Amino acid sequence: TEALYEEANRLLNQKRQELVPSAKTNLLKCIKLEPRNADCHRLLGSTYARLGDPAVGVKHYKKFLELDPNHPSADKVRNMVEVYQSNLGR
């Protein structure tokens, strides 16, 4: 799963929209092999956001927070989830 995560991260860091679907594929494989991999859920959340599907992205962000609430990125992710939900009027 580490290799799948690293490859997805490398693809996303290139900032080329045409590579985002490949990153998504790698991350979906990652969580299929290791459903409790918090980092894959975190990166999948941002991948879905980049693909224009923030609702699915938030689901993965929430799973990330459930799995690793003390991760160094947890506060940032919590804020993104809160902003998204407040924009929906929740």
JSON list of C-alpha atoms in Angstrom, two decimals:
[
{"chain": "A", "resi": 1, "resn": "THR", "atom": "CA", "xyz": [0.00, 0.00, 0.00]},
{"chain": "A", "resi": 2, "resn": "GLU", "atom": "CA", "xyz": [2.91, 2.33, 0.61]},
{"chain": "A", "resi": 3, "resn": "ALA", "atom": "CA", "xyz": [3.93, 2.16, -3.04]},
{"chain": "A", "resi": 4, "resn": "LEU", "atom": "CA", "xyz": [0.36, 2.89, -4.17]},
{"chain": "A", "resi": 5, "resn": "TYR", "atom": "CA", "xyz": [0.19, 5.89, -1.84]},
{"chain": "A", "resi": 6, "resn": "GLU", "atom": "CA", "xyz": [3.58, 7.22, -2.95]},
{"chain": "A", "resi": 7, "resn": "GLU", "atom": "CA", "xyz": [2.71, 6.88, -6.63]},
{"chain": "A", "resi": 8, "resn": "ALA", "atom": "CA", "xyz": [-0.62, 8.65, -6.13]},
{"chain": "A", "resi": 9, "resn": "ASN", "atom": "CA", "xyz": [1.10, 11.43, -4.22]},
{"chain": "A", "resi": 10, "resn": "ARG", "atom": "CA", "xyz": [3.71, 11.77, -6.98]},
{"chain": "A", "resi": 11, "resn": "LEU", "atom": "CA", "xyz": [0.98, 12.02, -9.63]},
{"chain": "A", "resi": 12, "resn": "LEU", "atom": "CA", "xyz": [-0.98, 14.62, -7.68]},
{"chain": "A", "resi": 13, "resn": "ASN", "atom": "CA", "xyz": [2.11, 16.70, -6.98]},
{"chain": "A", "resi": 14, "resn": "GLN", "atom": "CA", "xyz": [2.57, 17.16, -10.71]},
{"chain": "A", "resi": 15, "resn": "LYS", "atom": "CA", "xyz": [-0.52, 19.39, -10.64]},
{"chain": "A", "resi": 16, "resn": "ARG", "atom": "CA", "xyz": [-1.79, 17.98, -13.95]},
{"chain": "A", "resi": 17, "resn": "GLN", "atom": "CA", "xyz": [-5.52, 17.31, -13.96]},
{"chain": "A", "resi": 18, "resn": "GLU", "atom": "CA", "xyz": [-5.20, 14.46, -16.46]},
{"chain": "A", "resi": 19, "resn": "LEU", "atom": "CA", "xyz": [-3.16, 12.48, -13.88]},
{"chain": "A", "resi": 20, "resn": "VAL", "atom": "CA", "xyz": [-5.74, 12.78, -11.09]},
{"chain": "A", "resi": 21, "resn": "PRO", "atom": "CA", "xyz": [-7.82, 9.76, -12.23]},
{"chain": "A", "resi": 22, "resn": "SER", "atom": "CA", "xyz": [-4.71, 7.56, -12.10]},
{"chain": "A", "resi": 23, "resn": "ALA", "atom": "CA", "xyz": [-3.98, 8.78, -8.59]},
{"chain": "A", "resi": 24, "resn": "LYS", "atom": "CA", "xyz": [-7.57, 7.95, -7.63]},
{"chain": "A", "resi": 25, "resn": "THR", "atom": "CA", "xyz": [-7.18, 4.42, -8.99]},
{"chain": "A", "resi": 26, "resn": "ASN", "atom": "CA", "xyz": [-4.03, 3.87, -6.92]},
{"chain": "A", "resi": 27, "resn": "LEU", "atom": "CA", "xyz": [-5.68, 5.21, -3.77]},
{"chain": "A", "resi": 28, "resn": "LEU", "atom": "CA", "xyz": [-8.79, 3.07, -4.24]},
{"chain": "A", "resi": 29, "resn": "LYS", "atom": "CA", "xyz": [-6.50, 0.03, -4.54]},
{"chain": "A", "resi": 30, "resn": "CYS", "atom": "CA", "xyz": [-4.71, 1.18, -1.40]},
{"chain": "A", "resi": 31, "resn": "ILE", "atom": "CA", "xyz": [-7.86, 1.31, 0.72]},
{"chain": "A", "resi": 32, "resn": "LYS", "atom": "CA", "xyz": [-9.12, -1.94, -0.76]},
{"chain": "A", "resi": 33, "resn": "LEU", "atom": "CA", "xyz": [-5.92, -3.65, 0.38]},
{"chain": "A", "resi": 34, "resn": "GLU", "atom": "CA", "xyz": [-5.73, -1.75, 3.67]},
{"chain": "A", "resi": 35, "resn": "PRO", "atom": "CA", "xyz": [-9.08, -0.16, 4.58]},
{"chain": "A", "resi": 36, "resn": "ARG", "atom": "CA", "xyz": [-7.63, 1.40, 7.73]},
{"chain": "A", "resi": 37, "resn": "ASN", "atom": "CA", "xyz": [-4.87, 3.30, 5.92]},
{"chain": "A", "resi": 38, "resn": "ALA", "atom": "CA", "xyz": [-5.56, 6.84, 7.10]},
{"chain": "A", "resi": 39, "resn": "ASP", "atom": "CA", "xyz": [-3.11, 8.49, 4.71]},
{"chain": "A", "resi": 40, "resn": "CYS", "atom": "CA", "xyz": [-4.77, 6.91, 1.69]},
{"chain": "A", "resi": 41, "resn": "HIS", "atom": "CA", "xyz": [-8.17, 8.14, 2.87]},
{"chain": "A", "resi": 42, "resn": "ARG", "atom": "CA", "xyz": [-6.77, 11.65, 3.41]},
{"chain": "A", "resi": 43, "resn": "LEU", "atom": "CA", "xyz": [-5.23, 11.81, -0.05]},
{"chain": "A", "resi": 44, "resn": "LEU", "atom": "CA", "xyz": [-8.33, 10.26, -1.60]},
{"chain": "A", "resi": 45, "resn": "GLY", "atom": "CA", "xyz": [-10.39, 13.03, -0.03]},
{"chain": "A", "resi": 46, "resn": "SER", "atom": "CA", "xyz": [-8.36, 15.69, -1.79]},
{"chain": "A", "resi": 47, "resn": "THR", "atom": "CA", "xyz": [-8.35, 13.65, -5.00]},
{"chain": "A", "resi": 48, "resn": "TYR", "atom": "CA", "xyz": [-12.14, 13.55, -5.12]},
{"chain": "A", "resi": 49, "resn": "ALA", "atom": "CA", "xyz": [-12.24, 17.29, -4.44]},
{"chain": "A", "resi": 50, "resn": "ARG", "atom": "CA", "xyz": [-9.94, 17.86, -7.41]},
{"chain": "A", "resi": 51, "resn": "LEU", "atom": "CA", "xyz": [-12.22, 15.68, -9.50]},
{"chain": "A", "resi": 52, "resn": "GLY", "atom": "CA", "xyz": [-15.19, 17.89, -8.62]},
{"chain": "A", "resi": 53, "resn": "ASP", "atom": "CA", "xyz": [-16.82, 15.45, -6.19]},
{"chain": "A", "resi": 54, "resn": "PRO", "atom": "CA", "xyz": [-16.31, 17.01, -2.77]},
{"chain": "A", "resi": 55, "resn": "ALA", "atom": "CA", "xyz": [-19.13, 15.00, -1.17]},
{"chain": "A", "resi": 56, "resn": "VAL", "atom": "CA", "xyz": [-17.21, 11.77, -1.69]},
{"chain": "A", "resi": 57, "resn": "GLY", "atom": "CA", "xyz": [-14.02, 13.54, -0.69]},
{"chain": "A", "resi": 58, "resn": "VAL", "atom": "CA", "xyz": [-15.55, 14.54, 2.64]},
{"chain": "A", "resi": 59, "resn": "LYS", "atom": "CA", "xyz": [-16.48, 10.90, 3.32]},
{"chain": "A", "resi": 60, "resn": "HIS", "atom": "CA", "xyz": [-12.83, 9.95, 2.97]},
{"chain": "A", "resi": 61, "resn": "TYR", "atom": "CA", "xyz": [-11.71, 12.92, 5.06]},
{"chain": "A", "resi": 62, "resn": "LYS", "atom": "CA", "xyz": [-14.08, 11.81, 7.82]},
{"chain": "A", "resi": 63, "resn": "LYS", "atom": "CA", "xyz": [-12.72, 8.26, 7.64]},
{"chain": "A", "resi": 64, "resn": "PHE", "atom": "CA", "xyz": [-9.18, 9.68, 7.86]},
{"chain": "A", "resi": 65, "resn": "LEU", "atom": "CA", "xyz": [-10.13, 11.64, 10.99]},
{"chain": "A", "resi": 66, "resn": "GLU", "atom": "CA", "xyz": [-11.75, 8.57, 12.51]},
{"chain": "A", "resi": 67, "resn": "LEU", "atom": "CA", "xyz": [-8.63, 6.48, 11.88]},
{"chain": "A", "resi": 68, "resn": "ASP", "atom": "CA", "xyz": [-6.00, 9.05, 12.86]},
{"chain": "A", "resi": 69, "resn": "PRO", "atom": "CA", "xyz": [-7.51, 11.97, 14.81]},
{"chain": "A", "resi": 70, "resn": "ASN", "atom": "CA", "xyz": [-4.09, 13.14, 15.99]},
{"chain": "A", "resi": 71, "resn": "HIS", "atom": "CA", "xyz": [-2.40, 13.19, 12.57]},
{"chain": "A", "resi": 72, "resn": "PRO", "atom": "CA", "xyz": [-0.45, 16.41, 11.90]},
{"chain": "A", "resi": 73, "resn": "SER", "atom": "CA", "xyz": [-2.96, 17.26, 9.12]},
{"chain": "A", "resi": 74, "resn": "ALA", "atom": "CA", "xyz": [-6.05, 16.47, 11.21]},
{"chain": "A", "resi": 75, "resn": "ASP", "atom": "CA", "xyz": [-6.86, 20.07, 12.16]},
{"chain": "A", "resi": 76, "resn": "LYS", "atom": "CA", "xyz": [-6.60, 21.24, 8.56]},
{"chain": "A", "resi": 77, "resn": "VAL", "atom": "CA", "xyz": [-8.83, 18.38, 7.39]},
{"chain": "A", "resi": 78, "resn": "ARG", "atom": "CA", "xyz": [-11.37, 19.06, 10.16]},
{"chain": "A", "resi": 79, "resn": "ASN", "atom": "CA", "xyz": [-11.56, 22.67, 9.02]},
{"chain": "A", "resi": 80, "resn": "MET", "atom": "CA", "xyz": [-12.13, 21.64, 5.39]},
{"chain": "A", "resi": 81, "resn": "VAL", "atom": "CA", "xyz": [-14.92, 19.27, 6.44]},
{"chain": "A", "resi": 82, "resn": "GLU", "atom": "CA", "xyz": [-16.54, 21.98, 8.59]},
{"chain": "A", "resi": 83, "resn": "VAL", "atom": "CA", "xyz": [-16.40, 24.53, 5.76]},
{"chain": "A", "resi": 84, "resn": "TYR", "atom": "CA", "xyz": [-17.89, 22.05, 3.32]},
{"chain": "A", "resi": 85, "resn": "GLN", "atom": "CA", "xyz": [-20.70, 21.13, 5.69]},
{"chain": "A", "resi": 86, "resn": "SER", "atom": "CA", "xyz": [-21.46, 24.75, 6.58]},
{"chain": "A", "resi": 87, "resn": "ASN", "atom": "CA", "xyz": [-21.69, 25.55, 2.86]},
{"chain": "A", "resi": 88, "resn": "LEU", "atom": "CA", "xyz": [-24.37, 22.86, 2.64]},
{"chain": "A", "resi": 89, "resn": "GLY", "atom": "CA", "xyz": [-26.22, 24.42, 5.54]},
{"chain": "A", "resi": 90, "resn": "ARG", "atom": "CA", "xyz": [-25.57, 21.53, 7.92]}
]
